[in-house]
Tab-separated table of C-alpha atoms in Angstrom:
chain	number	residue	atom	x	y	z
A	1	MET	CA	36.253	9.867	31.618
A	2	ASN	CA	34.503	12.388	29.716
A	3	SER	CA	37.072	13.035	26.919
A	4	ILE	CA	37.748	8.828	26.905
A	5	ILE	CA	33.697	8.467	25.907
A	6	GLN	CA	34.238	11.022	23.378
A	7	TYR	CA	36.890	9.690	21.603
A	8	GLN	CA	35.668	5.984	21.142
A	9	LEU	CA	32.015	7.681	20.510
A	10	TYR	CA	34.317	9.628	17.846
A	11	LEU	CA	35.653	6.484	16.479
A	12	ARG	CA	32.145	4.934	16.361
A	13	ILE	CA	31.027	7.304	14.248
A	14	GLU	CA	33.843	7.400	12.028
A	15	ASN	CA	33.223	3.681	11.404
A	16	ASP	CA	29.806	3.119	11.571
A	17	GLY	CA	28.245	6.703	11.260
A	18	VAL	CA	25.093	8.330	11.981
A	19	PHE	CA	22.164	8.383	9.935
A	20	ILE	CA	20.536	11.716	9.976
A	21	LEU	CA	17.391	13.263	8.518
A	22	SER	CA	17.895	16.891	7.396
A	23	ASN	CA	15.901	19.211	5.494
A	24	LYS	CA	18.554	20.388	3.455
A	25	GLN	CA	21.051	18.016	3.704
A	26	ILE	CA	21.410	14.165	3.844
A	27	TYR	CA	24.001	12.471	6.151
A	28	ASP	CA	23.770	8.529	5.059
A	29	TYR	CA	25.454	6.374	7.198
A	30	GLN	CA	24.449	3.620	9.689
A	31	PHE	CA	24.530	3.982	13.521
A	32	GLU	CA	23.833	1.230	15.987
A	33	TYR	CA	22.288	2.837	18.722
A	34	ASN	CA	22.066	-0.541	20.962
A	35	ARG	CA	25.739	-1.246	20.847
A	36	ILE	CA	26.693	1.707	22.530
A	37	ILE	CA	23.716	1.570	25.297
A	38	CYS	CA	24.920	-2.282	26.180
A	39	ASP	CA	28.512	-0.913	26.489
A	40	SER	CA	27.741	1.720	29.673
A	41	GLN	CA	25.544	2.601	32.202
A	42	ILE	CA	25.961	6.428	32.021
A	43	LEU	CA	23.284	6.261	29.135
A	44	TYR	CA	22.707	10.393	30.003
A	45	GLN	CA	26.055	11.156	29.478
A	46	ILE	CA	26.081	9.111	26.091
A	47	LYS	CA	23.000	11.074	24.783
A	48	ASP	CA	24.699	14.295	25.120
A	49	ILE	CA	27.353	13.354	23.714
A	50	ILE	CA	25.484	12.066	20.549
A	51	TYR	CA	23.612	15.557	20.269
A	52	TYR	CA	27.127	17.265	20.518
A	53	TYR	CA	28.253	15.654	17.408
A	54	MET	CA	24.869	16.126	15.661
A	55	SER	CA	24.965	19.642	16.733
A	56	VAL	CA	28.041	19.971	14.619
A	57	LEU	CA	25.931	19.335	11.501
A	58	GLU	CA	23.501	21.431	10.397
A	59	ASN	CA	19.461	21.331	10.334
A	60	VAL	CA	19.727	17.812	11.698
A	61	ARG	CA	16.093	16.711	12.981
A	62	TYR	CA	15.499	13.236	13.175
A	63	ILE	CA	17.836	9.740	14.304
A	64	LYS	CA	16.613	6.694	13.788
A	65	ILE	CA	16.272	4.522	16.405
A	66	GLN	CA	15.208	0.945	15.268
A	67	LYS	CA	12.972	-0.429	12.806
A	68	ILE	CA	9.248	-1.276	14.014
A	69	GLY	CA	7.983	-2.456	10.795
A	70	GLU	CA	7.920	-3.594	7.228
A	71	GLY	CA	5.090	-4.120	4.681
A	72	ALA	CA	5.015	-3.861	1.236
A	73	TYR	CA	4.278	0.288	1.443
A	74	GLY	CA	7.766	0.383	2.999
A	75	ILE	CA	9.841	0.244	6.311
A	76	ILE	CA	8.606	2.050	9.754
A	77	TYR	CA	11.410	3.140	12.419
A	78	LYS	CA	10.647	4.567	15.477
A	79	ALA	CA	12.756	7.596	15.502
A	80	GLN	CA	13.406	10.654	17.944
A	81	ASP	CA	13.183	14.492	17.176
A	82	VAL	CA	16.662	15.884	18.160
A	83	GLN	CA	14.677	19.603	18.805
A	84	THR	CA	11.688	18.454	20.987
A	85	GLN	CA	13.297	15.260	22.085
A	86	GLU	CA	10.181	14.026	21.192
A	87	ILE	CA	9.976	9.894	19.899
A	88	VAL	CA	8.269	9.791	16.593
A	89	ALA	CA	7.080	7.054	13.884
A	90	LEU	CA	9.157	7.386	10.548
A	91	LYS	CA	7.222	5.590	7.400
A	92	LYS	CA	9.244	5.227	4.808
A	93	PHE	CA	7.872	4.831	1.510
A	94	LYS	CA	9.793	2.905	-1.503
A	95	LEU	CA	9.747	5.423	-3.854
A	96	SER	CA	10.162	3.655	-7.451
A	97	ASP	CA	12.382	5.103	-10.221
A	98	TYR	CA	9.994	4.835	-12.726
A	99	GLU	CA	6.224	5.923	-11.168
A	100	GLY	CA	7.133	8.848	-8.717
A	101	VAL	CA	4.921	9.145	-5.598
A	102	PRO	CA	3.316	5.974	-4.941
A	103	SER	CA	-0.145	5.861	-5.265
A	104	CYS	CA	-0.893	4.648	-2.070
A	105	ALA	CA	1.251	7.510	-0.182
A	106	LEU	CA	-0.408	10.014	-2.367
A	107	ARG	CA	-3.814	8.724	-0.920
A	108	GLU	CA	-2.811	7.909	2.611
A	109	ILE	CA	-0.986	12.135	2.836
A	110	SER	CA	-4.158	13.487	1.090
A	111	ILE	CA	-6.383	11.425	3.636
A	112	LEU	CA	-4.601	11.713	6.772
A	113	LYS	CA	-4.594	15.743	6.155
A	114	GLN	CA	-8.394	15.665	6.558
A	115	LEU	CA	-8.508	13.547	9.280
A	116	ASN	CA	-8.607	15.587	12.482
A	117	HIS	CA	-9.987	13.357	15.401
A	118	PRO	CA	-8.231	12.375	18.850
A	119	ASN	CA	-8.644	8.475	17.838
A	120	ILE	CA	-6.925	8.601	14.593
A	121	ILE	CA	-3.249	9.166	13.971
A	122	LYS	CA	-1.972	12.568	13.477
A	123	LEU	CA	0.178	13.497	10.725
A	124	ILE	CA	2.865	15.525	12.505
A	125	SER	CA	4.856	16.315	8.428
A	126	GLN	CA	6.128	14.477	5.573
A	127	ILE	CA	9.689	15.171	4.077
A	128	ILE	CA	11.243	14.234	1.412
A	129	ILE	CA	14.838	13.057	2.043
A	130	ASN	CA	17.359	11.318	-0.358
A	131	LYS	CA	14.092	11.000	-3.090
A	132	LYS	CA	12.780	8.776	-0.294
A	133	LEU	CA	9.258	10.036	1.469
A	134	HIS	CA	9.050	10.135	5.146
A	135	LEU	CA	6.045	10.430	7.069
A	136	VAL	CA	6.067	11.666	10.751
A	137	MET	CA	3.614	10.336	12.917
A	138	ASN	CA	3.147	10.506	16.785
A	139	TYR	CA	4.815	7.227	18.504
A	140	TYR	CA	2.569	4.421	19.944
A	141	ASP	CA	4.230	1.314	21.630
A	142	LYS	CA	0.950	-1.014	21.780
A	143	ASP	CA	-1.107	-2.269	19.606
A	144	LEU	CA	-4.654	-3.964	20.056
A	145	THR	CA	-3.079	-7.827	19.992
A	146	GLU	CA	-0.626	-6.769	22.343
A	147	TYR	CA	-2.872	-4.872	24.503
A	148	LEU	CA	-5.781	-7.827	24.762
A	149	LYS	CA	-2.773	-10.128	26.205
A	150	PHE	CA	-3.024	-8.608	29.848
A	151	TYR	CA	-6.409	-8.220	31.646
A	152	HIS	CA	-8.176	-5.345	31.674
A	153	GLU	CA	-10.902	-4.011	33.404
A	154	GLU	CA	-14.047	-4.498	31.734
A	155	PHE	CA	-15.239	-0.739	31.380
A	156	HIS	CA	-11.565	0.142	29.783
A	157	LEU	CA	-12.737	-2.253	26.879
A	158	LYS	CA	-16.064	-1.213	26.218
A	159	ASN	CA	-14.469	2.342	26.175
A	160	ILE	CA	-12.346	1.170	23.285
A	161	ILE	CA	-15.186	-0.266	21.502
A	162	TYR	CA	-16.946	2.831	21.966
A	163	LYS	CA	-14.052	5.102	20.705
A	164	ILE	CA	-13.426	2.854	17.724
A	165	LEU	CA	-16.730	3.045	16.620
A	166	LEU	CA	-16.351	6.976	16.854
A	167	ALA	CA	-13.440	7.404	15.002
A	168	VAL	CA	-14.895	5.082	11.889
A	169	GLU	CA	-18.222	7.273	11.940
A	170	PHE	CA	-15.595	10.322	11.630
A	171	ILE	CA	-13.876	8.953	8.986
A	172	HIS	CA	-17.315	7.615	6.891
A	173	SER	CA	-18.723	11.235	7.438
A	174	ARG	CA	-15.794	12.384	5.450
A	175	LYS	CA	-16.911	9.842	2.604
A	176	ILE	CA	-13.381	7.781	3.097
A	177	ILE	CA	-13.372	3.978	3.699
A	178	HIS	CA	-10.586	2.933	5.739
A	179	ARG	CA	-10.422	-0.923	4.226
A	180	ASP	CA	-7.819	-2.145	6.079
A	181	LEU	CA	-9.444	-2.565	9.830
A	182	GLN	CA	-7.145	-4.941	12.316
A	183	PRO	CA	-6.168	-4.988	15.363
A	184	ASN	CA	-2.463	-4.363	14.224
A	185	ASN	CA	-3.810	-1.072	12.917
A	186	ILE	CA	-5.322	-0.021	16.305
A	187	LEU	CA	-2.898	1.012	18.413
A	188	VAL	CA	-3.520	1.865	22.539
A	189	LYS	CA	-2.147	4.255	24.700
A	190	ASN	CA	-3.167	4.676	28.373
A	191	ASN	CA	-6.639	2.537	27.157
A	192	GLU	CA	-7.238	4.959	24.205
A	193	PRO	CA	-7.296	3.505	20.652
A	194	VAL	CA	-5.926	4.999	17.662
A	195	ILE	CA	-6.877	4.042	14.029
A	196	ILE	CA	-3.232	3.756	12.043
A	197	ASP	CA	-2.388	2.688	8.407
A	198	PHE	CA	-4.234	4.673	5.601
A	199	GLY	CA	-2.177	3.236	2.888
A	200	LEU	CA	-5.109	1.309	1.812
A	201	SER	CA	-8.045	3.742	2.508
A	202	ARG	CA	-9.729	5.893	-0.291
A	203	VAL	CA	-12.599	8.794	-0.959
A	204	PHE	CA	-15.471	6.269	-1.620
A	205	SER	CA	-16.335	5.760	-5.797
A	206	PRO	CA	-18.375	3.437	-6.924
A	207	ASN	CA	-15.877	0.937	-8.610
A	208	LEU	CA	-13.248	-0.630	-6.116
A	209	THR	CA	-10.879	-3.255	-6.164
A	210	PRO	CA	-11.866	-6.054	-4.083
A	211	GLY	CA	-8.434	-7.303	-2.787
A	212	VAL	CA	-8.443	-5.607	0.603
A	213	THR	CA	-8.400	-6.201	4.308
A	214	GLN	CA	-6.364	-8.794	6.135
A	215	LEU	CA	-7.923	-12.349	5.148
A	216	TRP	CA	-9.841	-12.414	8.922
A	217	TYR	CA	-11.559	-9.608	8.735
A	218	ARG	CA	-12.441	-9.455	5.252
A	219	ALA	CA	-15.978	-9.444	4.440
A	220	PRO	CA	-18.313	-11.678	2.447
A	221	GLU	CA	-18.704	-9.096	0.076
A	222	LEU	CA	-15.260	-8.745	-0.974
A	223	LEU	CA	-14.175	-12.859	-0.643
A	224	GLN	CA	-17.338	-12.977	-3.347
A	225	ASN	CA	-15.239	-10.504	-5.363
A	226	CYS	CA	-17.498	-7.930	-5.837
A	227	HIS	CA	-16.367	-4.391	-7.170
A	228	SER	CA	-19.143	-2.028	-5.950
A	229	TYR	CA	-18.640	-2.066	-2.229
A	230	ASP	CA	-18.796	0.222	0.544
A	231	TYR	CA	-18.928	1.281	4.001
A	232	ALA	CA	-20.531	-1.682	5.113
A	233	ILE	CA	-17.037	-3.810	4.350
A	234	ASP	CA	-15.315	-1.604	7.611
A	235	MET	CA	-18.173	-2.303	9.633
A	236	TRP	CA	-17.822	-5.941	9.020
A	237	SER	CA	-13.975	-5.567	10.420
A	238	LEU	CA	-15.277	-4.070	13.502
A	239	GLY	CA	-17.685	-6.257	14.331
A	240	CYS	CA	-14.913	-9.316	14.062
A	241	ILE	CA	-12.401	-6.770	16.200
A	242	ILE	CA	-15.183	-6.290	18.427
A	243	LEU	CA	-15.824	-10.280	19.304
A	244	GLU	CA	-12.186	-10.594	19.283
A	245	ILE	CA	-11.936	-7.968	22.097
A	246	ALA	CA	-14.713	-9.848	23.804
A	247	LEU	CA	-12.851	-13.323	23.269
A	248	ASN	CA	-9.667	-12.640	23.318
A	249	LYS	CA	-8.626	-14.210	20.075
A	250	PRO	CA	-10.102	-13.810	16.282
A	251	LEU	CA	-13.288	-15.574	15.382
A	252	PHE	CA	-12.855	-16.380	11.698
A	253	MET	CA	-9.138	-17.656	11.182
A	254	GLY	CA	-9.285	-19.084	7.466
A	255	GLN	CA	-6.193	-19.980	5.821
A	256	SER	CA	-7.785	-19.092	2.900
A	257	GLU	CA	-10.734	-17.389	0.835
A	258	ILE	CA	-12.476	-20.548	0.239
A	259	HIS	CA	-12.329	-21.117	3.846
A	260	GLN	CA	-12.853	-18.233	5.369
A	261	LEU	CA	-16.024	-18.197	3.719
A	262	LEU	CA	-17.102	-21.605	4.968
A	263	LEU	CA	-16.074	-20.632	8.578
A	264	ILE	CA	-18.671	-17.398	8.033
A	265	LYS	CA	-21.675	-19.425	6.251
A	266	ASN	CA	-22.647	-20.497	9.845
A	267	LEU	CA	-23.749	-16.711	10.334
A	268	ILE	CA	-26.691	-17.388	7.606
A	269	ASP	CA	-28.970	-17.886	10.600
A	270	GLY	CA	-27.026	-15.596	13.045
A	271	ASP	CA	-29.792	-15.677	15.857
A	272	GLU	CA	-29.392	-19.279	16.176
A	273	TRP	CA	-26.051	-19.464	16.166
A	274	PHE	CA	-25.504	-16.720	18.656
A	275	LYS	CA	-27.759	-18.641	20.940
A	276	GLN	CA	-26.672	-22.300	20.369
A	277	ASN	CA	-22.604	-21.655	20.327
A	278	SER	CA	-21.551	-21.983	23.952
A	279	GLN	CA	-18.866	-19.605	23.342
A	280	PHE	CA	-21.044	-16.664	23.512
A	281	ALA	CA	-23.195	-17.849	26.656
A	282	LYS	CA	-21.391	-15.447	28.847
A	283	PHE	CA	-22.248	-12.501	26.747
A	284	ASN	CA	-24.596	-9.950	27.884
A	285	ASN	CA	-27.685	-9.946	25.510
A	286	LEU	CA	-26.935	-6.547	23.967
A	287	PHE	CA	-23.689	-7.006	23.102
A	288	ILE	CA	-24.495	-10.337	21.017
A	289	ASP	CA	-27.599	-8.277	19.643
A	290	LEU	CA	-24.683	-5.595	18.387
A	291	ILE	CA	-22.403	-8.229	17.119
A	292	ASN	CA	-24.790	-9.817	15.383
A	293	LYS	CA	-26.152	-6.616	13.834
A	294	LEU	CA	-22.571	-5.908	12.772
A	295	LEU	CA	-21.876	-9.082	11.252
A	296	GLN	CA	-24.778	-9.492	8.665
A	297	ILE	CA	-23.982	-11.658	5.609
A	298	ASP	CA	-25.881	-9.005	3.510
A	299	PRO	CA	-24.011	-5.151	3.622
A	300	THR	CA	-27.606	-3.794	3.289
A	301	LYS	CA	-28.849	-5.118	6.084
A	302	ARG	CA	-25.614	-4.761	8.547
A	303	ILE	CA	-25.990	-1.407	10.635
A	304	THR	CA	-23.983	1.727	9.961
A	305	SER	CA	-21.605	3.212	12.593
A	306	LYS	CA	-24.186	5.778	13.351
A	307	GLN	CA	-26.532	3.183	14.299
A	308	ALA	CA	-24.143	1.322	16.165
A	309	ILE	CA	-23.384	4.322	18.465
A	310	GLN	CA	-26.797	4.614	19.321
A	311	HIS	CA	-27.576	1.273	20.187
A	312	PRO	CA	-28.815	0.082	23.587
A	313	PHE	CA	-25.527	-1.568	24.156
A	314	PHE	CA	-24.007	1.865	24.585
A	315	GLN	CA	-26.568	4.149	25.766
A	316	ASP	CA	-27.241	1.715	28.984
A	317	GLN	CA	-24.312	2.698	31.482
A	318	PHE	CA	-24.831	-0.586	33.177
A	319	ALA	CA	-24.475	-2.865	29.815
A	320	PHE	CA	-21.223	-4.886	30.177
A	321	ILE	CA	-19.876	-7.022	27.944
A	322	TYR	CA	-20.052	-10.361	29.940
A	323	ASN	CA	-23.245	-11.261	32.445
A	324	ASN	CA	-22.499	-10.598	35.912
A	325	GLU	CA	-23.295	-13.565	37.773
B	1	LEU	CA	-22.022	-36.456	-15.629
B	2	PRO	CA	-22.277	-38.157	-12.417
B	3	GLN	CA	-25.898	-38.201	-10.549
B	4	GLU	CA	-24.284	-35.835	-7.531
B	5	LEU	CA	-22.675	-33.150	-9.650
B	6	GLN	CA	-26.240	-32.695	-11.835
B	7	ASN	CA	-28.215	-31.902	-8.851
B	8	ILE	CA	-25.618	-28.750	-7.953
B	9	THR	CA	-27.102	-25.299	-9.094
B	10	ILE	CA	-24.854	-22.633	-9.252
B	11	LYS	CA	-26.315	-19.698	-7.587
B	12	PRO	CA	-26.215	-16.381	-9.418
B	13	LYS	CA	-22.707	-14.311	-8.527
B	14	PHE	CA	-23.452	-12.174	-5.448
B	15	ASP	CA	-23.358	-8.922	-6.237
B	16	HIS	CA	-25.037	-5.710	-5.522
B	17	THR	CA	-26.339	-3.048	-8.265
B	18	ILE	CA	-25.351	-0.170	-7.716
B	19	GLN	CA	-29.023	1.229	-6.953
B	20	GLU	CA	-28.363	-1.182	-3.818
B	21	ASN	CA	-25.265	0.414	-3.206
B	22	LYS	CA	-26.529	3.868	-3.620
B	23	ASN	CA	-29.122	3.541	-1.379
B	24	LEU	CA	-26.668	2.458	1.504
B	25	GLN	CA	-24.441	5.490	0.794
B	26	LYS	CA	-27.758	7.379	1.770
B	27	PHE	CA	-26.950	6.678	5.524
B	28	TYR	CA	-24.007	9.351	5.481
B	29	THR	CA	-25.955	11.789	3.324
B	30	ASP	CA	-25.912	14.482	5.519
B	31	GLU	CA	-22.869	14.663	6.932
B	32	ILE	CA	-21.256	14.224	3.754
B	33	PHE	CA	-23.086	17.228	2.276
B	34	PHE	CA	-21.968	19.262	5.018
B	35	TYR	CA	-18.461	18.581	4.746
B	36	LEU	CA	-18.019	19.100	1.317
B	37	LYS	CA	-19.961	22.479	1.699
B	38	GLU	CA	-17.458	23.306	4.205
B	39	GLN	CA	-14.584	22.022	2.048
B	40	GLU	CA	-15.825	23.922	-0.909
B	41	LYS	CA	-15.411	27.640	0.879
B	42	LYS	CA	-11.805	26.046	2.304
B	43	SER	CA	-9.984	24.564	-0.969
B	44	THR	CA	-11.917	25.647	-4.254
B	45	PRO	CA	-9.370	27.254	-6.107
B	46	LEU	CA	-10.030	31.011	-6.875
B	47	GLU	CA	-8.507	33.661	-9.247
B	48	PHE	CA	-5.848	31.113	-10.342
B	49	LEU	CA	-5.004	32.928	-13.550
B	50	GLU	CA	-4.183	36.389	-11.493
B	51	ASN	CA	-0.474	36.164	-11.170
B	52	HIS	CA	0.540	34.238	-14.612
B	53	SER	CA	1.209	35.061	-17.743
B	54	ILE	CA	-1.195	32.374	-18.951
B	55	PRO	CA	-4.648	33.350	-20.733
B	56	SER	CA	-7.657	31.977	-20.117
B	57	ASN	CA	-8.416	30.633	-23.507
B	58	LEU	CA	-5.306	28.683	-23.598
B	59	ARG	CA	-6.271	26.807	-20.082
B	60	ALA	CA	-9.787	25.924	-21.695
B	61	LYS	CA	-8.222	24.664	-24.337
B	62	MET	CA	-5.994	22.532	-22.227
B	63	ILE	CA	-8.917	21.355	-20.254
B	64	ASP	CA	-11.062	19.917	-23.399
B	65	TRP	CA	-7.639	18.194	-24.285
B	66	MET	CA	-7.648	16.907	-20.781
B	67	VAL	CA	-11.220	15.495	-21.504
B	68	GLU	CA	-9.839	13.667	-25.001
B	69	VAL	CA	-6.904	12.272	-23.261
B	70	LEU	CA	-8.864	10.760	-20.157
B	71	CYS	CA	-11.415	9.475	-22.066
B	72	SER	CA	-9.331	7.823	-24.676
B	73	TYR	CA	-7.306	5.978	-21.546
B	74	LYS	CA	-11.127	5.215	-19.750
B	75	CYS	CA	-10.310	7.102	-16.930
B	76	THR	CA	-13.393	8.039	-14.692
B	77	ASP	CA	-15.452	11.127	-14.386
B	78	GLN	CA	-13.831	12.268	-10.972
B	79	THR	CA	-10.459	11.612	-12.234
B	80	PHE	CA	-11.208	14.874	-14.674
B	81	PHE	CA	-12.380	16.975	-11.740
B	82	VAL	CA	-9.503	15.848	-9.719
B	83	ALA	CA	-7.047	16.567	-12.328
B	84	VAL	CA	-8.650	20.186	-13.308
B	85	ARG	CA	-8.535	20.949	-9.426
B	86	THR	CA	-4.830	19.675	-8.707
B	87	MET	CA	-4.055	22.171	-12.021
B	88	ASP	CA	-5.869	25.261	-10.343
B	89	PHE	CA	-4.930	24.623	-7.308
B	90	TYR	CA	-1.356	24.677	-7.859
B	91	PHE	CA	-1.663	27.893	-9.970
B	92	SER	CA	-3.879	29.585	-7.324
B	93	LYS	CA	-0.798	28.631	-4.620
B	94	SER	CA	2.148	28.660	-6.964
B	95	GLU	CA	4.421	32.081	-6.009
B	96	LYS	CA	6.302	31.716	-9.137
B	97	GLN	CA	4.998	33.414	-12.310
B	98	LEU	CA	3.966	30.566	-14.711
B	99	GLU	CA	4.725	30.947	-18.326
B	100	VAL	CA	2.677	29.937	-21.268
B	101	SER	CA	5.329	27.053	-21.899
B	102	ASP	CA	4.799	25.693	-18.358
B	103	LEU	CA	1.115	25.042	-18.900
B	104	HIS	CA	1.889	21.540	-20.789
B	105	LEU	CA	3.600	20.346	-18.139
B	106	CYS	CA	1.311	21.565	-15.308
B	107	GLY	CA	-1.538	19.783	-17.235
B	108	VAL	CA	0.178	16.529	-17.996
B	109	THR	CA	1.731	16.145	-14.540
B	110	SER	CA	-1.570	17.058	-12.878
B	111	MET	CA	-3.758	14.300	-14.759
B	112	PHE	CA	-1.014	11.693	-13.892
B	113	ILE	CA	-1.131	12.448	-10.572
B	114	ALA	CA	-5.420	12.430	-10.245
B	115	ALA	CA	-5.126	8.779	-11.751
B	116	LYS	CA	-2.694	7.935	-9.236
B	117	TYR	CA	-5.304	8.972	-6.974
B	118	GLU	CA	-8.251	8.004	-8.445
B	119	GLU	CA	-7.759	5.297	-10.788
B	120	ILE	CA	-7.562	1.279	-9.335
B	121	HIS	CA	-5.050	0.889	-12.402
B	122	PRO	CA	-3.475	4.258	-12.939
B	123	MET	CA	-1.537	5.151	-16.297
B	124	LYS	CA	2.000	4.313	-15.911
B	125	LEU	CA	5.039	7.078	-16.459
B	126	SER	CA	5.938	5.686	-19.500
B	127	VAL	CA	2.718	5.540	-21.026
B	128	VAL	CA	2.891	9.023	-19.858
B	129	TYR	CA	5.937	10.261	-21.478
B	130	GLU	CA	5.091	8.268	-24.882
B	131	LYS	CA	1.682	8.923	-25.606
B	132	ILE	CA	0.401	11.586	-23.681
B	133	ALA	CA	3.119	14.156	-23.637
B	134	HIS	CA	4.604	12.731	-27.085
B	135	LYS	CA	8.306	12.738	-25.783
B	136	LYS	CA	8.289	16.271	-25.628
B	137	LEU	CA	8.762	16.162	-21.282
B	138	SER	CA	11.066	14.177	-20.101
B	139	THR	CA	9.873	11.762	-17.555
B	140	ASP	CA	12.646	13.393	-14.882
B	141	GLN	CA	10.778	16.673	-15.742
B	142	ILE	CA	7.293	15.360	-14.642
B	143	LYS	CA	8.810	13.470	-11.413
B	144	LYS	CA	10.178	16.966	-10.276
B	145	LYS	CA	6.958	18.689	-11.525
B	146	GLU	CA	4.734	15.998	-9.470
B	147	SER	CA	6.646	16.694	-5.937
B	148	GLU	CA	6.396	20.254	-6.638
B	149	ILE	CA	3.256	20.235	-7.799
B	150	LEU	CA	2.053	18.342	-4.256
B	151	GLN	CA	4.172	20.415	-1.832
B	152	THR	CA	2.765	23.369	-3.098
B	153	ILE	CA	-0.844	22.028	-2.534
B	154	GLY	CA	0.174	20.483	0.253
B	155	PHE	CA	-1.046	16.878	-0.603
B	156	ASP	CA	-4.486	18.222	-0.575
B	157	LEU	CA	-6.505	16.392	-3.058
B	158	VAL	CA	-9.239	15.033	-0.952
B	159	GLY	CA	-11.195	18.276	-0.869
B	160	GLY	CA	-14.937	17.664	-2.950
B	161	THR	CA	-14.945	18.659	-6.445
B	162	LEU	CA	-18.187	19.765	-8.530
B	163	PHE	CA	-18.697	16.223	-9.505
B	164	ASP	CA	-18.848	14.647	-5.615
B	165	MET	CA	-21.399	17.332	-4.921
B	166	TYR	CA	-23.432	16.737	-7.787
B	167	SER	CA	-23.263	13.191	-7.783
B	168	LEU	CA	-24.844	13.359	-4.172
B	169	ILE	CA	-27.359	15.467	-5.028
B	170	LEU	CA	-28.645	13.384	-8.179
B	171	THR	CA	-28.354	10.551	-6.610
B	172	ASN	CA	-30.269	11.489	-3.640
B	173	CYS	CA	-33.426	12.898	-5.747
B	174	LEU	CA	-33.116	9.842	-7.366
B	175	ILE	CA	-32.826	11.821	-10.874
B	176	GLU	CA	-29.486	9.669	-11.713
B	177	SER	CA	-31.044	7.018	-13.086
B	178	LYS	CA	-33.496	8.439	-15.262
B	179	LEU	CA	-30.583	10.679	-16.561
B	180	LEU	CA	-28.238	7.760	-16.835
B	181	GLU	CA	-31.255	6.010	-19.307
B	182	LYS	CA	-31.065	9.073	-21.720
B	183	ASN	CA	-26.988	8.841	-21.275
B	184	TYR	CA	-26.886	12.469	-20.047
B	185	LYS	CA	-23.821	11.354	-18.003
B	186	TYR	CA	-21.739	15.011	-17.794
B	187	LEU	CA	-25.488	16.923	-17.004
């Protein structure tokens, strides 16, 4: 039995090949993991055989299992570490031939190396294979949007909000602006959030590009093409994210920049709007106060992450998001 | 013009002045200051010329030239400081002995890295090859050196520079605006 499977697998590897990452040598094949798993239920045996074949090749480190996401920067794969059996995420950057290492990769790696915090993704290592730069990071399977599709206890939600704020405070106190905070960039594992994707983030400087952050979470000063913004843009995105956690859907879903501004304009007299809108009737007063302070149109009036952590909503243990009735 | 359009007044563009911006930055001043001080101990390159046969006056010349190049390409001040820091850091970490002939390549490449890290619109590699290196260094050489430098310094580009430190101090003592009036930008 064993020998038959081995033989079949051997043929497969001959035909399809295996993509294996190594430090010294490059083996560039395609390997379809799923096809073999579907064929048979004895996954365990097959795994051993795969490792057997891989141990033949020297310096094997990671096998790609499947593609998770794709963006302008490159492709993210789910992969397995052969040595520790750990599942990791591999982020492959498209290295352009004429520009060398892309600037987003430069910033992401150098910034991630500085940030050592339980609620921020940890960079395990970075390797260059076949002239392509790969970042090896911890793997989490759920992001905040998927997490919110199911019902969760209220104190878990509050804990998540608080932990996100702590992580953002940590980022800001290192003179770094994240610039791409959105629910897709916050992963959740065991009710603990982890902030990822520092591809757009950078160290603060007086002159910056306004075209950052996803449209729904973009601060008004960015929509108006301001070149000298600061940490307050992250606080606006956080305000939108916290509201999304509580409402279970995004609040401002604009289709264009103008549309987004029109949706936001209600917040000019925020106090009144929050009182009148029936959507917010079920919320605790302290929570509405926190949201109102985060979603200020004027960035100089918006509270900082440090002030947000000290907000009475988090000081009071019994303050919940919704009114108890 | 129709009546309705005449009544519309165009509002002045919504933009903060730098002054307001700097005021906001003050909220994190304490944390950033202590963080930079901590970084300074860890990541300031020390005794960078000890292992190499590069005389200090040639390095000084290189830095003068860097100022010239980066000014002519309208890069920010911070870019220059990052470039110098990257080069010195590479010298102090590099294990193999560098010759005088390597200095030119190291300088050009660290400027290229710093521009990519700091600028909104960094200079292209073709510009570096044609205008800055005057076709004396090939693009492959620059790219190879780039990955070598980045791996040697372990991608550590964030660590604070002198410029970070004193721009923080000057803005908080409200001296910078006074200096800017008199065009003392580098003081």
